[in-house]
mmCIF file of C-alpha atoms in Angstrom:
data_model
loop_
_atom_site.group_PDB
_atom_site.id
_atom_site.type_symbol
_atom_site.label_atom_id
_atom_site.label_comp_id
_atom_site.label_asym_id
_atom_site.label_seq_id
_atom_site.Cartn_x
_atom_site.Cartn_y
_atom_site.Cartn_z
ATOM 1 C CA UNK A 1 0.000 0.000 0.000
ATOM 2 C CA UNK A 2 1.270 3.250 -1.011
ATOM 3 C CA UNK A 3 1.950 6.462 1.304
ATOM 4 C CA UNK A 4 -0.940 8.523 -0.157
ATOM 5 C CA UNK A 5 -3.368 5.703 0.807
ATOM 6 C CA UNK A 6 -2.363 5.129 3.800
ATOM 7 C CA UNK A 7 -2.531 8.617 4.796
ATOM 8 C CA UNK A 8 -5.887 8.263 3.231
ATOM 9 C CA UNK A 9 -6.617 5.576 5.125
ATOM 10 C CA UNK A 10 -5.762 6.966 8.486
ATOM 11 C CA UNK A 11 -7.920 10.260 7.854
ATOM 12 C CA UNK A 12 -11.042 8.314 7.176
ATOM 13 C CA UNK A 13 -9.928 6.647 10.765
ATOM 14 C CA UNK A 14 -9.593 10.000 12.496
ATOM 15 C CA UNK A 15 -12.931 11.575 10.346
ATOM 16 C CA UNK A 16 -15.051 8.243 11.535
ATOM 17 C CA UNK A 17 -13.995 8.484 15.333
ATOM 18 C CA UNK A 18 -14.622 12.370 15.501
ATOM 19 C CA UNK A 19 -18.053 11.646 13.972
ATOM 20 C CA UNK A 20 -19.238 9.044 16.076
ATOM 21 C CA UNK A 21 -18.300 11.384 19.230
ATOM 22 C CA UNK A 22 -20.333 14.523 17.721
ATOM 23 C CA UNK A 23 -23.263 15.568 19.876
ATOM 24 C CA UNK A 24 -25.394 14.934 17.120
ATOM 25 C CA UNK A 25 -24.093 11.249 16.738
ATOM 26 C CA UNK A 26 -24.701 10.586 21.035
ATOM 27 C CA UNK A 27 -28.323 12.086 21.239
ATOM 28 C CA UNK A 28 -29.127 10.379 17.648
ATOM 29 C CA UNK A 29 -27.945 7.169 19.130
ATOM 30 C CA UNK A 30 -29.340 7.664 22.651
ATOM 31 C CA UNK A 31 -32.176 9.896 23.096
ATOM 32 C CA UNK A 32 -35.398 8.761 21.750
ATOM 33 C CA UNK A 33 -38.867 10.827 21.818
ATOM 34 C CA UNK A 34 -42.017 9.529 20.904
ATOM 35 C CA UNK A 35 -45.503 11.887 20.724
ATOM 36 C CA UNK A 36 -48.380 10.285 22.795
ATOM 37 C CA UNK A 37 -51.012 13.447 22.901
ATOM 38 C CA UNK A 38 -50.650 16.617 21.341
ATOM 39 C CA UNK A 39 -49.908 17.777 25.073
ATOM 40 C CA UNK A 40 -47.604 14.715 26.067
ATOM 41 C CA UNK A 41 -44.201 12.812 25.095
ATOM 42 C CA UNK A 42 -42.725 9.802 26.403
ATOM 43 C CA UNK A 43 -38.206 10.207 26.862
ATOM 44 C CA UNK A 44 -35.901 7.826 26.997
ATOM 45 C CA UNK A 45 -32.314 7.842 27.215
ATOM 46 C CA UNK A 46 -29.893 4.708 26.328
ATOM 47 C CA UNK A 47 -33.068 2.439 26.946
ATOM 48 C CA UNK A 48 -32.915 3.104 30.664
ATOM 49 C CA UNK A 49 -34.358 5.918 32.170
ATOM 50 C CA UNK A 50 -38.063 6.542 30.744
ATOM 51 C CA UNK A 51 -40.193 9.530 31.263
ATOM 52 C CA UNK A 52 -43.236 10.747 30.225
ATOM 53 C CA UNK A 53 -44.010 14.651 30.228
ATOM 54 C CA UNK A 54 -45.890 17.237 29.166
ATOM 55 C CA UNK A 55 -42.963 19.575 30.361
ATOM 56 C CA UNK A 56 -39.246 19.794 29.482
ATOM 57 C CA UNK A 57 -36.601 21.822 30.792
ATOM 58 C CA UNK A 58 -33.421 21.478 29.202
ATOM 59 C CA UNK A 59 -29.880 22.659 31.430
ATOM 60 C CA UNK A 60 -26.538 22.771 29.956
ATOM 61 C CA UNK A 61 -23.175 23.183 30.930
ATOM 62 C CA UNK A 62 -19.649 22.894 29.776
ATOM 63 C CA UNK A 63 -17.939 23.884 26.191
ATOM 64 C CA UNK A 64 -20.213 21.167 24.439
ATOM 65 C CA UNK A 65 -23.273 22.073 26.014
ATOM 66 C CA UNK A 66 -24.962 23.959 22.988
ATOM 67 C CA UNK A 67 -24.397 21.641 20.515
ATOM 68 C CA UNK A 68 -25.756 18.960 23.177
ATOM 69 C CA UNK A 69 -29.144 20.972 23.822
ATOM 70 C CA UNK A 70 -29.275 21.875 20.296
ATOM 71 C CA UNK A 71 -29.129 18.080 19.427
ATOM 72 C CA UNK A 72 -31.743 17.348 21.843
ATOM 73 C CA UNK A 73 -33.808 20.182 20.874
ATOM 74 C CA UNK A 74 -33.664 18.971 16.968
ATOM 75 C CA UNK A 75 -34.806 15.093 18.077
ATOM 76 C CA UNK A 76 -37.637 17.292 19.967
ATOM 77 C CA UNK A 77 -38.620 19.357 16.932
ATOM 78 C CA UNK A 78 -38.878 16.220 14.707
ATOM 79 C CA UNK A 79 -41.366 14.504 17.083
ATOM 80 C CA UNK A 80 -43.232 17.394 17.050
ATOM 81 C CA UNK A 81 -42.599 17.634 20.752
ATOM 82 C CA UNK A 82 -41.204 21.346 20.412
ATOM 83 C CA UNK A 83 -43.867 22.837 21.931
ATOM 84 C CA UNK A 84 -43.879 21.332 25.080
ATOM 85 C CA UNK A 85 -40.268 22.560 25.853
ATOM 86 C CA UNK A 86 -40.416 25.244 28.924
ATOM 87 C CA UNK A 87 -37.362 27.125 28.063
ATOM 88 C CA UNK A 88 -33.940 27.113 29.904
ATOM 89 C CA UNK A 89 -29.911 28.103 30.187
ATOM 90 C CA UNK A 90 -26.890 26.954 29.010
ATOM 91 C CA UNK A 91 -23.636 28.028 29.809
ATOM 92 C CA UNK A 92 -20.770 27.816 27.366
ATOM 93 C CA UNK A 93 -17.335 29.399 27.431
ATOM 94 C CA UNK A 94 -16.685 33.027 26.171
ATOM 95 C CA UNK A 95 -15.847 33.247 22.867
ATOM 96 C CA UNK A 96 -17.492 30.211 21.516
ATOM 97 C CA UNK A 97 -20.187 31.819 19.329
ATOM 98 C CA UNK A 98 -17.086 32.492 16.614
ATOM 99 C CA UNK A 99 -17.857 28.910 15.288
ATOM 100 C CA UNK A 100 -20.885 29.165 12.647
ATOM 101 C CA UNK A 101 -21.828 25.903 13.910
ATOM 102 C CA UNK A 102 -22.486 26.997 17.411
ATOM 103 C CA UNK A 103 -24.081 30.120 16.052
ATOM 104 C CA UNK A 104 -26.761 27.985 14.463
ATOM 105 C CA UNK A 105 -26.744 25.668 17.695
ATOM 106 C CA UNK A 106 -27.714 28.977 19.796
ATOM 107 C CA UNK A 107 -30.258 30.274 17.562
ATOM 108 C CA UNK A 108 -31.909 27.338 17.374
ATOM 109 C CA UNK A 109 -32.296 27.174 21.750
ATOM 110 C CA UNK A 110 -32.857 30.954 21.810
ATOM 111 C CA UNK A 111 -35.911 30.311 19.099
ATOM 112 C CA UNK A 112 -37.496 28.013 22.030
ATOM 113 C CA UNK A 113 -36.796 29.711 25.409
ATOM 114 C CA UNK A 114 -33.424 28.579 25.698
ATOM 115 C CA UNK A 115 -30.862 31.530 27.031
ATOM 116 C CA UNK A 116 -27.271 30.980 26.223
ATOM 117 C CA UNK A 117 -24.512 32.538 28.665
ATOM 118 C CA UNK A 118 -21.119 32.731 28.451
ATOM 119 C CA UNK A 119 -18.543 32.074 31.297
ATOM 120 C CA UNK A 120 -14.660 31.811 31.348
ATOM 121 C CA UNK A 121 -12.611 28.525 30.638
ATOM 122 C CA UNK A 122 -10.009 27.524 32.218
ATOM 123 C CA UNK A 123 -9.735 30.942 34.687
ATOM 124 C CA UNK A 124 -12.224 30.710 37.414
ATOM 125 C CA UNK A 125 -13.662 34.541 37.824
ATOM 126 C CA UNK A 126 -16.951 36.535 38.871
ATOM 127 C CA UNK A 127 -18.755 35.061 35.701
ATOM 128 C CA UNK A 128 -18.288 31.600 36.863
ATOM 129 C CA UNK A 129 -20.544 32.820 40.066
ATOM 130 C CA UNK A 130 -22.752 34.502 37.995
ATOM 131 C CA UNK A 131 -23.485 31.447 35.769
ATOM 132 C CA UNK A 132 -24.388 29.270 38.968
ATOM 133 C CA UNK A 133 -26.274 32.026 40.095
ATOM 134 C CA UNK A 134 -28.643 32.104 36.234
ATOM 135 C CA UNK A 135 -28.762 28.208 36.510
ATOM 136 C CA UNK A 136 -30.621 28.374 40.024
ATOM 137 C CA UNK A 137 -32.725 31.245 38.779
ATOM 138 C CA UNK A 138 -33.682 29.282 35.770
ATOM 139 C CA UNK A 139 -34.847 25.858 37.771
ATOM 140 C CA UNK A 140 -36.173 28.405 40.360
ATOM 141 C CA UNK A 141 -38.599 30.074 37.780
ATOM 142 C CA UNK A 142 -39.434 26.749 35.728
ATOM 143 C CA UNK A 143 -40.649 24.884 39.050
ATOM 144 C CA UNK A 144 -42.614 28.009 40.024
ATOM 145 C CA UNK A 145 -44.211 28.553 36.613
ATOM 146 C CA UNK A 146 -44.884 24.670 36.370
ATOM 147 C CA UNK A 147 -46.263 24.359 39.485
ATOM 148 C CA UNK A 148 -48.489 21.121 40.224
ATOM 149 C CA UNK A 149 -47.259 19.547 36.706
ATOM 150 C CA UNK A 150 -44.380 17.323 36.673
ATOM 151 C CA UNK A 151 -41.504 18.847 34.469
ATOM 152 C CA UNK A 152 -38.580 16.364 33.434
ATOM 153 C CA UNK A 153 -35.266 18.379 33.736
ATOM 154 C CA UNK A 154 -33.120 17.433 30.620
ATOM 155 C CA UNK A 155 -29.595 17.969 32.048
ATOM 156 C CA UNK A 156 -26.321 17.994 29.814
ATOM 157 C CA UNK A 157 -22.674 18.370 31.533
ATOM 158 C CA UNK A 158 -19.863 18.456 29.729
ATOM 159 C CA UNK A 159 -16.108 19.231 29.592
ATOM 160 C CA UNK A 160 -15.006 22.544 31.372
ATOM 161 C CA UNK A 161 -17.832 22.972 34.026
ATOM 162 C CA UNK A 162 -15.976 23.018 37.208
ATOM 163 C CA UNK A 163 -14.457 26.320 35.636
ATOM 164 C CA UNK A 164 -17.605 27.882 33.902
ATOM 165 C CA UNK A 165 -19.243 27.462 37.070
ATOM 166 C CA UNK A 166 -17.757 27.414 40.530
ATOM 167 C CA UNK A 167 -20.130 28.224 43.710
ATOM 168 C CA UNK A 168 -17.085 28.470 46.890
ATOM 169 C CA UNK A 169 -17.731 26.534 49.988
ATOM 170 C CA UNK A 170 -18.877 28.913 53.351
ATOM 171 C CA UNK A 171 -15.782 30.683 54.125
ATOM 172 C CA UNK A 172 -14.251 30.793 50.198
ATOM 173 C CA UNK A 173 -14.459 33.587 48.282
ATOM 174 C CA UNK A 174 -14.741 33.818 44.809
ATOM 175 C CA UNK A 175 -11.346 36.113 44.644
ATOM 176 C CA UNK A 176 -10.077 32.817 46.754
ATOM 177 C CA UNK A 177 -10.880 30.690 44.067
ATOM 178 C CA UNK A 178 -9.537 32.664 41.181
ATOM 179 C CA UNK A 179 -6.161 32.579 42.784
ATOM 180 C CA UNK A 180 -6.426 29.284 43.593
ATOM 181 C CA UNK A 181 -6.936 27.902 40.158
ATOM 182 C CA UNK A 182 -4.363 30.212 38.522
ATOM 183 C CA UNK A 183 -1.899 29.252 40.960
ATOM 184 C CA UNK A 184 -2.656 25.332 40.102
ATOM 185 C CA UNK A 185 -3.342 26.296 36.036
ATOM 186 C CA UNK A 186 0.995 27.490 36.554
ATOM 187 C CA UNK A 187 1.822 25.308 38.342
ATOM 188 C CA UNK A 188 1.400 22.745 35.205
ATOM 189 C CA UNK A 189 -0.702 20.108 37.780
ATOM 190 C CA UNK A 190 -2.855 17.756 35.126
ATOM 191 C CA UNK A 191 -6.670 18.413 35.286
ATOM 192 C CA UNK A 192 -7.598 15.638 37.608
ATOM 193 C CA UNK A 193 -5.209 16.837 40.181
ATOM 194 C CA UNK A 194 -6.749 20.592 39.367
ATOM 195 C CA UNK A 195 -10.447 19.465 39.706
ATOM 196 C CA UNK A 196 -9.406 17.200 43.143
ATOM 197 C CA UNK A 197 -8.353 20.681 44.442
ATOM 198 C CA UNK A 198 -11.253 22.620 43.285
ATOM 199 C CA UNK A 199 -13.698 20.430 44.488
ATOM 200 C CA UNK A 200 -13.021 20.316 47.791
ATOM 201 C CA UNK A 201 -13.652 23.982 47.861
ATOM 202 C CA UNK A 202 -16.849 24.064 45.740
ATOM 203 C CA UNK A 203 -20.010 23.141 46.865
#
């Protein structure tokens, strides 16, 4: 086999694997929605966790969270289950909205309720506060304007969270935590030593 096809060979490879880990590729493959009523849906996720609604909420957080929601909110619109969504927030790292794919991933969540904020990544700062702060808000107001009904709470984490959000223990400041993580981002400590750290100081 020549050079050229197995360079060929090996992009396919890398083009396959990137593919099958695309949001769009895990909520195809996992999350199914099927119309009962005009007013009602049945959700299911990897065949084990079944729910059936007349009320979604859909929470994201982490770099990938858009495209997540946005996945889930395209399975939604195709079983004509769109209506039925009750808005919500996710929370994706400044800057992101540069990529035209994420632009369409946010327009399509801000056409049904959905408000996207941005937070920083990998600095901990007031905005990563502020974002825990809008994600309480947001469950706050869609249990209080669902009231008596039984919402199902779509939630989506994903890589970078425990810097877009951080909400310090009693006794940490925010300021505490800033200097914290910088001091751990220099001191060239791998992410799982990083988020053992942080954790213990976040509630």
């Amino acid at each position: 086999m020549s050079d050229s096809h197995s360079l060929a060979n090996a992009i396919d490879v890398c083009n396959v694997a990137i593919n099958s880990c695309s949001s769009e590729a895990a909520v195809s493959g996992k999350f199914l929605v099927q119309e009962i009523t005009h007013d009602s849906c049945k959700l299911c996720w990897d065949g084990k966790y079944e729910e059936t609604t007349t009320d979604i909420v859909l929470i994201g957080v982490g770099k990938a969270s858009v495209e997540f929601l946005s996945a889930i909110m395209k399975r939604l619109v195709e079983k004509n289950c769109r209506h039925l969504v009750r808005g919500g927030i996710a929370v994706t790292k400044f800057g992101s909205n540069q990529d035209l794919k994420q632009k369409d991933a946010r327009s399509l969540l801000s056409e049904n309720g959905i408000t996207c904020i941005e937070s920083t990544h990998p600095e901990i700062s007031n905005q990563s506060h502020d974002s825990v702060v809008a994600i309480k808000h947001a469950l706050g107001d869609a249990s209080k304007r669902l009231e008596g009904d039984k919402p199902v709470f779509l939630v989506v984490v994903t890589g970078g969270t425990s810097a877009l959000c951080c909400d310090p223990a009693d006794g940490v400041s925010i300021e505490d935590m800033t200097q914290l993580n910088r001091m751990l981002l220099e001191s060239g400590a791998d992410i799982h030593r990083i988020n053992k750290v942080r954790r213990s100081l976040d509630r």
